[in-house]
């Protein structure tokens, strides 16, 4: 898969409060630009079940969007020990960039991977991985959410990804 790190727009504390209370009155004061490019590990927890995803930039010519579960492209790939090892080794190494629980009781946590060497490892590790399944529509987006198929099956109904949780800075 051809992916790369990106500069993200994330919610401020006020934005996290709005995501928690399902308030759709979003303003520029509710978002902040991260100081550097990176990948994002994304953990969803619902009823004690955890699911891990990797959020990355997706080349424009490959842009897809998802019909399920929400605004960020979802691509399934076969479970790979190297990718699982990267998650295990690096998630605890970086501080959380945000955490909140939405109105449906789903806890969302993001970690930004900021070290160039780790980002290079992720890019290199994902390059030969063939997607197993993607969900497509006609509207493109520059972000992709990568989920191991074994992680995807943890939830019968996939939790909704909040619309303003993470976006790519548009002037990259």
C-alpha positions as MATLAB code, in Angstrom:
seq = 'XXXXXXXXXXXXXXXXXXXXXXXXXXXXXXXXXXXXXXXXXXXXXXXXXXXXXXXXXXXXXXXXXXXXXXXXXXXXXXXXXXXXXXXXXXXXXXXXXXXXXXXXXXXXXXXXXXXXXXXXXXXXXXXXXXXXXXXXXXXXXXXXXXXXXXXXXXXXXXXXXXXXXXXXXXXX';
ca = [
       0.000    0.000    0.000;
       1.268    3.400   -0.921;
       0.815    5.490    2.233;
       2.705    8.304    3.935;
       2.616   10.476    7.080;
       0.616   13.717    7.001;
       0.005   16.930    8.948;
      -3.310   16.610   10.752;
      -6.002   18.948   11.991;
      -7.279   17.658   15.344;
      -9.899   18.916   17.799;
      -9.004   21.381   20.551;
     -10.336   20.826   24.087;
     -13.484   22.716   23.051;
     -13.735   20.496   19.971;
     -13.347   17.334   22.065;
     -16.186   18.548   24.292;
     -18.375   18.983   21.198;
     -17.451   15.486   19.982;
     -18.318   14.100   23.427;
     -21.729   15.793   23.471;
     -22.473   15.293   19.754;
     -22.594   19.072   19.182;
     -22.378   19.741   15.418;
     -21.786   23.511   15.724;
     -18.104   23.295   14.682;
     -15.940   26.433   14.355;
     -12.274   27.123   13.632;
     -11.724   27.523   17.402;
     -12.545   23.825   17.750;
      -9.538   22.652   15.738;
      -5.760   22.833   15.842;
      -3.018   21.918   13.399;
      -0.433   19.425   14.620;
       3.134   20.795   14.517;
       4.551   17.955   12.401;
       3.592   15.212    9.996;
       3.043   11.686   11.240;
       0.941    8.571   11.159;
      -1.801    8.099   13.753;
      -2.613    4.983   15.731;
      -6.318    5.060   16.437;
      -7.904    2.917   19.139;
     -11.669    2.528   19.477;
     -13.045    0.905   22.630;
     -16.665   -0.107   23.082;
     -18.052   -2.416   25.777;
     -14.509   -3.454   26.716;
     -13.540   -4.413   23.133;
     -10.556   -2.594   21.578;
      -9.888   -2.133   17.866;
      -6.681   -0.667   16.403;
      -6.423    1.293   13.167;
      -3.635    3.156   11.392;
      -4.548    6.505    9.811;
      -2.313    7.580    6.934;
      -2.226    9.812    3.885;
      -3.369    8.080    0.713;
      -2.135    9.143   -2.770;
      -4.667   11.252   -4.629;
      -4.907    8.879   -7.584;
      -5.817    6.084   -5.125;
      -8.256    8.108   -3.043;
     -11.359    6.256   -1.953;
     -14.031    6.893    0.608;
     -15.958    4.478    2.686;
     -19.640    3.699    2.821;
     -19.039    2.063    6.217;
     -18.317    3.168    8.928;
     -17.831    6.863    8.262;
     -15.817    9.655    6.744;
     -12.363    8.123    6.528;
     -11.545    5.439    3.951;
     -11.404    1.965    5.413;
      -9.030   -0.604    3.979;
      -8.763   -4.111    5.404;
      -5.515   -6.036    5.162;
      -4.433   -9.498    6.331;
      -3.160   -9.554    9.896;
       0.613   -9.180    9.832;
       2.883   -9.757   12.833;
       5.246   -6.970   11.717;
       2.455   -4.397   11.800;
       1.198   -5.662   15.160;
       4.770   -5.416   16.473;
       5.015   -1.813   15.262;
       1.831   -0.958   17.150;
       2.980   -2.758   20.306;
       6.451   -1.206   20.190;
       5.508    2.370   19.406;
       2.086    3.282   20.780;
       3.338    3.612   24.347;
       6.368    5.558   23.145;
       4.319    8.554   22.022;
       1.906   10.629   24.116;
      -1.809   10.534   23.264;
      -2.849   13.458   21.087;
      -6.481   13.158   22.100;
      -8.988   10.975   23.905;
     -12.743   11.264   24.439;
     -15.859    9.129   24.791;
     -18.718    9.905   22.424;
     -22.455    9.911   23.113;
     -22.690    6.230   22.031;
     -20.158    5.198   24.696;
     -17.276    4.597   22.267;
     -13.884    5.795   23.522;
     -11.621    7.211   20.802;
      -7.852    7.600   21.331;
      -5.226    8.907   18.902;
      -1.445    8.727   19.118;
       0.689   10.643   16.619;
       3.850    8.881   15.463;
       6.357   11.724   15.153;
       9.781   10.107   14.748;
      11.077   10.027   11.177;
      12.634    6.560   11.623;
       9.378    5.056   12.891;
       7.380    6.711   10.100;
       9.867    5.304    7.585;
       9.457    1.830    9.137;
       5.670    2.063    8.859;
       5.845    3.252    5.239;
       8.264    0.449    4.352;
       6.280   -2.213    6.234;
       2.981   -1.271    4.583;
       4.360   -0.908    1.024;
       4.180   -4.618    0.077;
       0.861   -5.248    1.872;
      -2.009   -5.920   -0.521;
      -5.393   -4.640    0.654;
      -7.935   -7.358    1.245;
     -11.012   -5.164    0.963;
     -11.847   -1.472    0.580;
     -15.125    0.418    0.610;
     -15.502    2.857   -2.264;
     -17.761    5.719   -3.267;
     -17.298    8.435   -5.869;
     -16.078   11.102   -3.427;
     -12.354   11.069   -2.732;
     -10.505   11.875    0.465;
      -6.761   12.098    1.136;
      -6.869    9.923    4.269;
      -7.099    6.174    4.616;
      -7.781    4.087    7.704;
      -6.010    0.719    7.675;
      -7.505   -2.076    9.757;
      -6.318   -5.672   10.065;
      -9.192   -7.946    9.071;
      -9.003   -9.687   12.453;
      -9.392   -6.279   14.147;
     -12.360   -5.392   11.928;
     -14.293   -8.482   12.965;
     -14.145   -7.531   16.651;
     -17.294   -5.403   16.265;
     -20.541   -6.629   14.676;
     -21.406   -3.006   13.929;
     -18.407   -0.741   13.402;
     -18.310    2.345   15.657;
     -18.824    5.637   13.867;
     -15.717    7.755   13.310;
     -16.622   11.329   14.345;
     -16.602   13.729   11.423;
     -14.156   16.188   13.007;
     -11.847   13.727   14.772;
      -8.996   14.043   12.267;
      -8.484   15.756    8.927;
      -5.496   16.328    6.695;
      -4.168   19.878    6.494;
      -5.314   20.884    3.031;
      -2.347   23.045    1.990;
       0.257   20.266    2.159;
];
